[in-house]
Amino acid sequence: MSLFVRKNVTSWGATSLVSLALLATSCAGQDDNTSAGKESPPASAKAHGYVEGAQEAAEQQSRLLLNDPETGDTRVLDLITGKVHEVSPTGGTSTLTTDGRFGYLHTASGTRVLDAGAWMVDHGDHVHYYRAAIRDAGRLPAGTGARVRSDATVTAVTGEDGRAEIYRRDELEKGEVGSPRRLPGEPASAVVPYAEHLLTLTDDTDDEDGSTKVVVYDREGRRVTSPEAECEDPRGDAVTRRGVVFGCADGALLIREDDGGFAAERIPYGADVPAGERALRFSHRAGSDTLTAPAGDRAVWVLDVTERTWTRVKTGPVVSVNTAGEGSPLLVLQDDGALHGYDTTTGEQVSRTKRLLTDVPGARAGGTGPAIEVDRSRAYLNDPAGNRVHEIDYNDNLRVARTLDLDMKPVLMVETGR
């Protein structure tokens, strides 16, 4: 079970303080199999992630959000029931991202927020799963290139223009974008909610060499004590159980909570890495401490955050990559249309599927090509040319467990409910 904890504390109002108290006193006695979709749920249920109209489930409620930028076709595929839900179209989507519940369809005119109606609340020693109706939650003014990062309390949106705005999570849960709070300064990286604070990297205008340094804000946008650390040319970020990882020119920078404060630790590549072979974006299973990224066109980086080590795996032409971590294989879609599995320790290929994609468009800027989504037991690979999604059992020699047919081209795909 994942130990990744999503905290529920916010400085907006006293509601969350009450929820935190309820959480501390009632969590152990809550029955995970009890439905939360009653007219008058107990207060303890609300502290566990309940929202009006939701039902609690005994297992993860995985759903895939799919989009075709050319036609605008948008679907939500329920992986539990197999039902495909058609939602209003969104054309011209440049990228599709998610925070585990909400899908963000980024276009030139703004970002559509779609509530996929499936999420989880992880308390470390146990997890609560919820499902609800699929619905639109409005539009964010930030468009193409916007970076959206969330926790259980806030959603941070960092635009290409350098503006960063913080939205209340409970407003999105009600189906409303709400009014944001502007974060001061112009971040040089995405603003990442973590440990009841907001982490980012910013250019230090007082430093002659223009270095990029760590900045920590509280929920009100006030700058607090920050660790002394720099990150040259930041690219990519990820939240793990060990802390927040930022990609830097010489490797990675790990920021973690440390006895009420924050500490920074470098994880260098260990050798000079050409700019074209750097880890520019990370893929991983939500809550995992193993990150993956393309290392140029013919290799993959595996970053073990627990061990603070990088491993470069030679794979051949890379289209997309991911892993569940914790002993699971490194999954690499290559230009032969097959999914390949590698041992992350030895770098040896250990498994391979048949050709799954007849038309492989290749990796695209921003990771908008075919994607590999990974959860606790399965991996999903979208096949736009075949109008389908392949479900892979990565623990069973990459066995194709299901082929899920669709009435549209799933060019973009993310998984929610985790």
PDB file of N, CA and C in Angstrom, residues 232-316:
ATOM      1  N   GLU A 232      19.873  24.681 -11.457  1.00  0.00           N
ATOM      2  CA  GLU A 232      20.110  25.325 -12.749  1.00  0.00           C
ATOM      3  C   GLU A 232      19.161  24.770 -13.804  1.00  0.00           C
ATOM      4  N   ASP A 233      18.511  25.648 -14.553  1.00  0.00           N
ATOM      5  CA  ASP A 233      17.624  25.286 -15.658  1.00  0.00           C
ATOM      6  C   ASP A 233      16.611  24.224 -15.239  1.00  0.00           C
ATOM      7  N   PRO A 234      15.706  24.547 -14.295  1.00  0.00           N
ATOM      8  CA  PRO A 234      14.755  23.538 -13.808  1.00  0.00           C
ATOM      9  C   PRO A 234      13.802  23.054 -14.899  1.00  0.00           C
ATOM     10  N   ARG A 235      13.625  21.732 -14.952  1.00  0.00           N
ATOM     11  CA  ARG A 235      12.683  21.096 -15.880  1.00  0.00           C
ATOM     12  C   ARG A 235      12.076  19.884 -15.190  1.00  0.00           C
ATOM     13  N   GLY A 236      10.766  19.825 -15.138  1.00  0.00           N
ATOM     14  CA  GLY A 236      10.089  18.665 -14.592  1.00  0.00           C
ATOM     15  C   GLY A 236      10.045  18.665 -13.071  1.00  0.00           C
ATOM     16  N   ASP A 237       9.004  18.043 -12.520  1.00  0.00           N
ATOM     17  CA  ASP A 237       8.856  17.927 -11.072  1.00  0.00           C
ATOM     18  C   ASP A 237       7.945  16.748 -10.770  1.00  0.00           C
ATOM     19  N   ALA A 238       8.014  16.249  -9.552  1.00  0.00           N
ATOM     20  CA  ALA A 238       7.171  15.129  -9.134  1.00  0.00           C
ATOM     21  C   ALA A 238       7.082  15.109  -7.619  1.00  0.00           C
ATOM     22  N   VAL A 239       5.920  14.697  -7.115  1.00  0.00           N
ATOM     23  CA  VAL A 239       5.735  14.530  -5.679  1.00  0.00           C
ATOM     24  C   VAL A 239       5.855  13.046  -5.349  1.00  0.00           C
ATOM     25  N   THR A 240       6.715  12.718  -4.415  1.00  0.00           N
ATOM     26  CA  THR A 240       6.908  11.345  -3.965  1.00  0.00           C
ATOM     27  C   THR A 240       6.694  11.280  -2.456  1.00  0.00           C
ATOM     28  N   ARG A 241       6.750  10.082  -1.893  1.00  0.00           N
ATOM     29  CA  ARG A 241       6.634   9.933  -0.449  1.00  0.00           C
ATOM     30  C   ARG A 241       7.834  10.538   0.275  1.00  0.00           C
ATOM     31  N   ARG A 242       8.945  10.694  -0.449  1.00  0.00           N
ATOM     32  CA  ARG A 242      10.156  11.229   0.159  1.00  0.00           C
ATOM     33  C   ARG A 242      10.257  12.736   0.049  1.00  0.00           C
ATOM     34  N   GLY A 243       9.378  13.353  -0.738  1.00  0.00           N
ATOM     35  CA  GLY A 243       9.420  14.786  -0.919  1.00  0.00           C
ATOM     36  C   GLY A 243       9.172  15.163  -2.368  1.00  0.00           C
ATOM     37  N   VAL A 244       9.432  16.426  -2.700  1.00  0.00           N
ATOM     38  CA  VAL A 244       9.214  16.943  -4.043  1.00  0.00           C
ATOM     39  C   VAL A 244      10.540  16.926  -4.804  1.00  0.00           C
ATOM     40  N   VAL A 245      10.518  16.393  -6.018  1.00  0.00           N
ATOM     41  CA  VAL A 245      11.699  16.319  -6.867  1.00  0.00           C
ATOM     42  C   VAL A 245      11.582  17.349  -7.982  1.00  0.00           C
ATOM     43  N   PHE A 246      12.619  18.154  -8.147  1.00  0.00           N
ATOM     44  CA  PHE A 246      12.730  19.070  -9.276  1.00  0.00           C
ATOM     45  C   PHE A 246      13.901  18.613 -10.145  1.00  0.00           C
ATOM     46  N   GLY A 247      13.690  18.543 -11.460  1.00  0.00           N
ATOM     47  CA  GLY A 247      14.771  18.206 -12.369  1.00  0.00           C
ATOM     48  C   GLY A 247      15.658  19.408 -12.615  1.00  0.00           C
ATOM     49  N   CYS A 248      16.975  19.213 -12.560  1.00  0.00           N
ATOM     50  CA  CYS A 248      17.956  20.282 -12.750  1.00  0.00           C
ATOM     51  C   CYS A 248      18.968  19.859 -13.811  1.00  0.00           C
ATOM     52  N   ALA A 249      19.796  20.788 -14.236  1.00  0.00           N
ATOM     53  CA  ALA A 249      20.765  20.507 -15.287  1.00  0.00           C
ATOM     54  C   ALA A 249      21.744  19.412 -14.878  1.00  0.00           C
ATOM     55  N   ASP A 250      22.061  19.323 -13.582  1.00  0.00           N
ATOM     56  CA  ASP A 250      23.044  18.340 -13.124  1.00  0.00           C
ATOM     57  C   ASP A 250      22.422  17.134 -12.438  1.00  0.00           C
ATOM     58  N   GLY A 251      21.094  17.002 -12.508  1.00  0.00           N
ATOM     59  CA  GLY A 251      20.426  15.875 -11.876  1.00  0.00           C
ATOM     60  C   GLY A 251      19.086  16.277 -11.301  1.00  0.00           C
ATOM     61  N   ALA A 252      18.912  16.087  -9.998  1.00  0.00           N
ATOM     62  CA  ALA A 252      17.635  16.414  -9.367  1.00  0.00           C
ATOM     63  C   ALA A 252      17.876  17.067  -8.018  1.00  0.00           C
ATOM     64  N   LEU A 253      16.882  17.816  -7.586  1.00  0.00           N
ATOM     65  CA  LEU A 253      16.901  18.440  -6.267  1.00  0.00           C
ATOM     66  C   LEU A 253      15.686  17.930  -5.505  1.00  0.00           C
ATOM     67  N   LEU A 254      15.917  17.319  -4.340  1.00  0.00           N
ATOM     68  CA  LEU A 254      14.845  16.772  -3.508  1.00  0.00           C
ATOM     69  C   LEU A 254      14.585  17.721  -2.346  1.00  0.00           C
ATOM     70  N   ILE A 255      13.341  18.179  -2.220  1.00  0.00           N
ATOM     71  CA  ILE A 255      12.927  19.039  -1.112  1.00  0.00           C
ATOM     72  C   ILE A 255      11.972  18.236  -0.240  1.00  0.00           C
ATOM     73  N   ARG A 256      12.283  18.121   1.037  1.00  0.00           N
ATOM     74  CA  ARG A 256      11.455  17.320   1.931  1.00  0.00           C
ATOM     75  C   ARG A 256      11.186  18.073   3.228  1.00  0.00           C
ATOM     76  N   GLU A 257      10.065  17.714   3.839  1.00  0.00           N
ATOM     77  CA  GLU A 257       9.742  18.276   5.143  1.00  0.00           C
ATOM     78  C   GLU A 257      10.684  17.678   6.177  1.00  0.00           C
ATOM     79  N   ASP A 258      11.189  18.524   7.065  1.00  0.00           N
ATOM     80  CA  ASP A 258      12.155  18.064   8.054  1.00  0.00           C
ATOM     81  C   ASP A 258      11.877  18.738   9.395  1.00  0.00           C
ATOM     82  N   ASP A 259      11.123  18.027  10.253  1.00  0.00           N
ATOM     83  CA  ASP A 259      10.833  18.511  11.603  1.00  0.00           C
ATOM     84  C   ASP A 259      10.239  19.920  11.599  1.00  0.00           C
ATOM     85  N   GLY A 260       9.236  20.098  10.757  1.00  0.00           N
ATOM     86  CA  GLY A 260       8.550  21.388  10.679  1.00  0.00           C
ATOM     87  C   GLY A 260       9.175  22.366   9.718  1.00  0.00           C
ATOM     88  N   GLY A 261      10.376  22.080   9.244  1.00  0.00           N
ATOM     89  CA  GLY A 261      11.021  22.929   8.246  1.00  0.00           C
ATOM     90  C   GLY A 261      11.192  22.170   6.946  1.00  0.00           C
ATOM     91  N   PHE A 262      12.091  22.657   6.105  1.00  0.00           N
ATOM     92  CA  PHE A 262      12.316  22.024   4.818  1.00  0.00           C
ATOM     93  C   PHE A 262      13.810  21.889   4.567  1.00  0.00           C
ATOM     94  N   ALA A 263      14.201  20.732   4.051  1.00  0.00           N
ATOM     95  CA  ALA A 263      15.595  20.453   3.748  1.00  0.00           C
ATOM     96  C   ALA A 263      15.730  20.128   2.271  1.00  0.00           C
ATOM     97  N   ALA A 264      16.881  20.459   1.704  1.00  0.00           N
ATOM     98  CA  ALA A 264      17.140  20.208   0.289  1.00  0.00           C
ATOM     99  C   ALA A 264      18.331  19.268   0.151  1.00  0.00           C
ATOM    100  N   GLU A 265      18.243  18.387  -0.827  1.00  0.00           N
ATOM    101  CA  GLU A 265      19.322  17.432  -1.074  1.00  0.00           C
ATOM    102  C   GLU A 265      19.485  17.239  -2.577  1.00  0.00           C
ATOM    103  N   ARG A 266      20.714  17.322  -3.038  1.00  0.00           N
ATOM    104  CA  ARG A 266      20.992  17.105  -4.455  1.00  0.00           C
ATOM    105  C   ARG A 266      21.107  15.614  -4.752  1.00  0.00           C
ATOM    106  N   ILE A 267      20.622  15.219  -5.924  1.00  0.00           N
ATOM    107  CA  ILE A 267      20.825  13.866  -6.429  1.00  0.00           C
ATOM    108  C   ILE A 267      21.440  14.008  -7.817  1.00  0.00           C
ATOM    109  N   PRO A 268      22.758  14.103  -7.910  1.00  0.00           N
ATOM    110  CA  PRO A 268      23.415  14.369  -9.194  1.00  0.00           C
ATOM    111  C   PRO A 268      23.430  13.148 -10.097  1.00  0.00           C
ATOM    112  N   TYR A 269      23.538  13.387 -11.396  1.00  0.00           N
ATOM    113  CA  TYR A 269      23.673  12.283 -12.351  1.00  0.00           C
ATOM    114  C   TYR A 269      24.942  11.475 -12.081  1.00  0.00           C
ATOM    115  N   GLY A 270      25.981  12.133 -11.626  1.00  0.00           N
ATOM    116  CA  GLY A 270      27.246  11.463 -11.393  1.00  0.00           C
ATOM    117  C   GLY A 270      28.218  11.591 -12.546  1.00  0.00           C
ATOM    118  N   ALA A 271      27.771  12.199 -13.640  1.00  0.00           N
ATOM    119  CA  ALA A 271      28.610  12.431 -14.818  1.00  0.00           C
ATOM    120  C   ALA A 271      27.972  13.552 -15.626  1.00  0.00           C
ATOM    121  N   ASP A 272      28.742  14.147 -16.526  1.00  0.00           N
ATOM    122  CA  ASP A 272      28.187  15.191 -17.382  1.00  0.00           C
ATOM    123  C   ASP A 272      27.168  14.587 -18.338  1.00  0.00           C
ATOM    124  N   VAL A 273      25.992  15.192 -18.405  1.00  0.00           N
ATOM    125  CA  VAL A 273      24.916  14.716 -19.267  1.00  0.00           C
ATOM    126  C   VAL A 273      24.576  15.806 -20.274  1.00  0.00           C
ATOM    127  N   PRO A 274      24.647  15.515 -21.579  1.00  0.00           N
ATOM    128  CA  PRO A 274      24.281  16.514 -22.591  1.00  0.00           C
ATOM    129  C   PRO A 274      22.852  17.000 -22.390  1.00  0.00           C
ATOM    130  N   ALA A 275      22.605  18.230 -22.786  1.00  0.00           N
ATOM    131  CA  ALA A 275      21.273  18.818 -22.601  1.00  0.00           C
ATOM    132  C   ALA A 275      20.182  17.970 -23.235  1.00  0.00           C
ATOM    133  N   GLY A 276      20.473  17.345 -24.377  1.00  0.00           N
ATOM    134  CA  GLY A 276      19.470  16.533 -25.067  1.00  0.00           C
ATOM    135  C   GLY A 276      19.194  15.197 -24.418  1.00  0.00           C
ATOM    136  N   GLU A 277      19.971  14.841 -23.380  1.00  0.00           N
ATOM    137  CA  GLU A 277      19.769  13.564 -22.697  1.00  0.00           C
ATOM    138  C   GLU A 277      19.362  13.741 -21.241  1.00  0.00           C
ATOM    139  N   ARG A 278      19.021  14.956 -20.851  1.00  0.00           N
ATOM    140  CA  ARG A 278      18.547  15.221 -19.502  1.00  0.00           C
ATOM    141  C   ARG A 278      17.148  14.670 -19.287  1.00  0.00           C
ATOM    142  N   ALA A 279      16.794  14.452 -18.033  1.00  0.00           N
ATOM    143  CA  ALA A 279      15.416  14.114 -17.664  1.00  0.00           C
ATOM    144  C   ALA A 279      14.613  15.411 -17.628  1.00  0.00           C
ATOM    145  N   LEU A 280      13.731  15.583 -18.594  1.00  0.00           N
ATOM    146  CA  LEU A 280      12.973  16.835 -18.714  1.00  0.00           C
ATOM    147  C   LEU A 280      11.560  16.735 -18.159  1.00  0.00           C
ATOM    148  N   ARG A 281      11.019  15.542 -18.084  1.00  0.00           N
ATOM    149  CA  ARG A 281       9.688  15.340 -17.497  1.00  0.00           C
ATOM    150  C   ARG A 281       9.662  13.948 -16.876  1.00  0.00           C
ATOM    151  N   PHE A 282       8.965  13.829 -15.764  1.00  0.00           N
ATOM    152  CA  PHE A 282       8.948  12.576 -15.022  1.00  0.00           C
ATOM    153  C   PHE A 282       7.608  11.861 -15.163  1.00  0.00           C
ATOM    154  N   SER A 283       7.682  10.524 -15.210  1.00  0.00           N
ATOM    155  CA  SER A 283       6.489   9.674 -15.167  1.00  0.00           C
ATOM    156  C   SER A 283       6.672   8.678 -14.036  1.00  0.00           C
ATOM    157  N   HIS A 284       5.594   8.406 -13.302  1.00  0.00           N
ATOM    158  CA  HIS A 284       5.664   7.420 -12.229  1.00  0.00           C
ATOM    159  C   HIS A 284       4.269   7.078 -11.757  1.00  0.00           C
ATOM    160  N   ARG A 285       4.169   5.991 -11.015  1.00  0.00           N
ATOM    161  CA  ARG A 285       2.900   5.655 -10.381  1.00  0.00           C
ATOM    162  C   ARG A 285       2.681   6.605  -9.220  1.00  0.00           C
ATOM    163  N   ALA A 286       1.476   7.111  -9.079  1.00  0.00           N
ATOM    164  CA  ALA A 286       1.178   8.042  -8.003  1.00  0.00           C
ATOM    165  C   ALA A 286       1.563   7.436  -6.654  1.00  0.00           C
ATOM    166  N   GLY A 287       2.365   8.162  -5.883  1.00  0.00           N
ATOM    167  CA  GLY A 287       2.806   7.697  -4.583  1.00  0.00           C
ATOM    168  C   GLY A 287       4.096   6.922  -4.592  1.00  0.00           C
ATOM    169  N   SER A 288       4.598   6.570  -5.784  1.00  0.00           N
ATOM    170  CA  SER A 288       5.827   5.796  -5.879  1.00  0.00           C
ATOM    171  C   SER A 288       7.051   6.693  -5.708  1.00  0.00           C
ATOM    172  N   ASP A 289       8.157   6.072  -5.284  1.00  0.00           N
ATOM    173  CA  ASP A 289       9.416   6.793  -5.145  1.00  0.00           C
ATOM    174  C   ASP A 289      10.376   6.494  -6.287  1.00  0.00           C
ATOM    175  N   THR A 290       9.891   5.860  -7.347  1.00  0.00           N
ATOM    176  CA  THR A 290      10.710   5.570  -8.521  1.00  0.00           C
ATOM    177  C   THR A 290      10.200   6.384  -9.693  1.00  0.00           C
ATOM    178  N   LEU A 291      11.038   7.276 -10.217  1.00  0.00           N
ATOM    179  CA  LEU A 291      10.657   8.154 -11.321  1.00  0.00           C
ATOM    180  C   LEU A 291      11.359   7.714 -12.595  1.00  0.00           C
ATOM    181  N   THR A 292      10.694   7.931 -13.726  1.00  0.00           N
ATOM    182  CA  THR A 292      11.284   7.614 -15.024  1.00  0.00           C
ATOM    183  C   THR A 292      11.221   8.830 -15.932  1.00  0.00           C
ATOM    184  N   ALA A 293      12.125   8.866 -16.909  1.00  0.00           N
ATOM    185  CA  ALA A 293      12.144   9.946 -17.896  1.00  0.00           C
ATOM    186  C   ALA A 293      12.978   9.502 -19.085  1.00  0.00           C
ATOM    187  N   PRO A 294      12.605   9.897 -20.302  1.00  0.00           N
ATOM    188  CA  PRO A 294      13.466   9.606 -21.453  1.00  0.00           C
ATOM    189  C   PRO A 294      14.842  10.233 -21.269  1.00  0.00           C
ATOM    190  N   ALA A 295      15.883   9.496 -21.669  1.00  0.00           N
ATOM    191  CA  ALA A 295      17.262  10.012 -21.644  1.00  0.00           C
ATOM    192  C   ALA A 295      17.711  10.155 -23.088  1.00  0.00           C
ATOM    193  N   GLY A 296      17.160  11.148 -23.769  1.00  0.00           N
ATOM    194  CA  GLY A 296      17.387  11.256 -25.200  1.00  0.00           C
ATOM    195  C   GLY A 296      16.425  10.338 -25.940  1.00  0.00           C
ATOM    196  N   ASP A 297      16.844   9.869 -27.117  1.00  0.00           N
ATOM    197  CA  ASP A 297      15.960   9.070 -27.967  1.00  0.00           C
ATOM    198  C   ASP A 297      16.104   7.568 -27.778  1.00  0.00           C
ATOM    199  N   ARG A 298      17.183   7.110 -27.122  1.00  0.00           N
ATOM    200  CA  ARG A 298      17.461   5.675 -27.111  1.00  0.00           C
ATOM    201  C   ARG A 298      17.787   5.120 -25.722  1.00  0.00           C
ATOM    202  N   ALA A 299      17.386   5.823 -24.691  1.00  0.00           N
ATOM    203  CA  ALA A 299      17.636   5.344 -23.333  1.00  0.00           C
ATOM    204  C   ALA A 299      16.618   5.978 -22.383  1.00  0.00           C
ATOM    205  N   VAL A 300      16.599   5.460 -21.154  1.00  0.00           N
ATOM    206  CA  VAL A 300      15.648   5.933 -20.146  1.00  0.00           C
ATOM    207  C   VAL A 300      16.377   6.132 -18.822  1.00  0.00           C
ATOM    208  N   TRP A 301      16.034   7.219 -18.124  1.00  0.00           N
ATOM    209  CA  TRP A 301      16.525   7.443 -16.775  1.00  0.00           C
ATOM    210  C   TRP A 301      15.550   6.830 -15.771  1.00  0.00           C
ATOM    211  N   VAL A 302      16.097   6.167 -14.759  1.00  0.00           N
ATOM    212  CA  VAL A 302      15.316   5.694 -13.614  1.00  0.00           C
ATOM    213  C   VAL A 302      15.917   6.345 -12.372  1.00  0.00           C
ATOM    214  N   LEU A 303      15.125   7.139 -11.681  1.00  0.00           N
ATOM    215  CA  LEU A 303      15.572   7.822 -10.470  1.00  0.00           C
ATOM    216  C   LEU A 303      14.926   7.149  -9.265  1.00  0.00           C
ATOM    217  N   ASP A 304      15.732   6.506  -8.442  1.00  0.00           N
ATOM    218  CA  ASP A 304      15.280   5.905  -7.195  1.00  0.00           C
ATOM    219  C   ASP A 304      15.454   6.953  -6.102  1.00  0.00           C
ATOM    220  N   VAL A 305      14.344   7.579  -5.722  1.00  0.00           N
ATOM    221  CA  VAL A 305      14.417   8.680  -4.768  1.00  0.00           C
ATOM    222  C   VAL A 305      14.808   8.169  -3.383  1.00  0.00           C
ATOM    223  N   THR A 306      14.398   6.973  -3.028  1.00  0.00           N
ATOM    224  CA  THR A 306      14.750   6.413  -1.729  1.00  0.00           C
ATOM    225  C   THR A 306      16.252   6.212  -1.609  1.00  0.00           C
ATOM    226  N   GLU A 307      16.857   5.637  -2.644  1.00  0.00           N
ATOM    227  CA  GLU A 307      18.292   5.354  -2.627  1.00  0.00           C
ATOM    228  C   GLU A 307      19.128   6.527  -3.120  1.00  0.00           C
ATOM    229  N   ARG A 308      18.453   7.575  -3.657  1.00  0.00           N
ATOM    230  CA  ARG A 308      19.138   8.755  -4.192  1.00  0.00           C
ATOM    231  C   ARG A 308      20.081   8.380  -5.333  1.00  0.00           C
ATOM    232  N   THR A 309      19.620   7.551  -6.252  1.00  0.00           N
ATOM    233  CA  THR A 309      20.471   7.094  -7.352  1.00  0.00           C
ATOM    234  C   THR A 309      19.762   7.223  -8.695  1.00  0.00           C
ATOM    235  N   TRP A 310      20.563   7.524  -9.732  1.00  0.00           N
ATOM    236  CA  TRP A 310      20.110   7.518 -11.117  1.00  0.00           C
ATOM    237  C   TRP A 310      20.637   6.259 -11.797  1.00  0.00           C
ATOM    238  N   THR A 311      19.818   5.654 -12.659  1.00  0.00           N
ATOM    239  CA  THR A 311      20.260   4.543 -13.501  1.00  0.00           C
ATOM    240  C   THR A 311      19.849   4.836 -14.933  1.00  0.00           C
ATOM    241  N   ARG A 312      20.788   4.725 -15.854  1.00  0.00           N
ATOM    242  CA  ARG A 312      20.499   4.939 -17.275  1.00  0.00           C
ATOM    243  C   ARG A 312      20.354   3.577 -17.947  1.00  0.00           C
ATOM    244  N   VAL A 313      19.161   3.310 -18.466  1.00  0.00           N
ATOM    245  CA  VAL A 313      18.859   2.023 -19.094  1.00  0.00           C
ATOM    246  C   VAL A 313      18.836   2.206 -20.606  1.00  0.00           C
ATOM    247  N   LYS A 314      19.702   1.475 -21.305  1.00  0.00           N
ATOM    248  CA  LYS A 314      19.723   1.531 -22.765  1.00  0.00           C
ATOM    249  C   LYS A 314      18.578   0.675 -23.298  1.00  0.00           C
ATOM    250  N   THR A 315      17.697   1.310 -24.066  1.00  0.00           N
ATOM    251  CA  THR A 315      16.472   0.629 -24.496  1.00  0.00           C
ATOM    252  C   THR A 315      16.281   0.584 -26.006  1.00  0.00           C
ATOM    253  N   GLY A 316      16.926   1.455 -26.740  1.00  0.00           N
ATOM    254  CA  GLY A 316      16.552   1.648 -28.131  1.00  0.00           C
ATOM    255  C   GLY A 316      15.534   2.764 -28.209  1.00  0.00           C
TER     256      GLY A 316
END
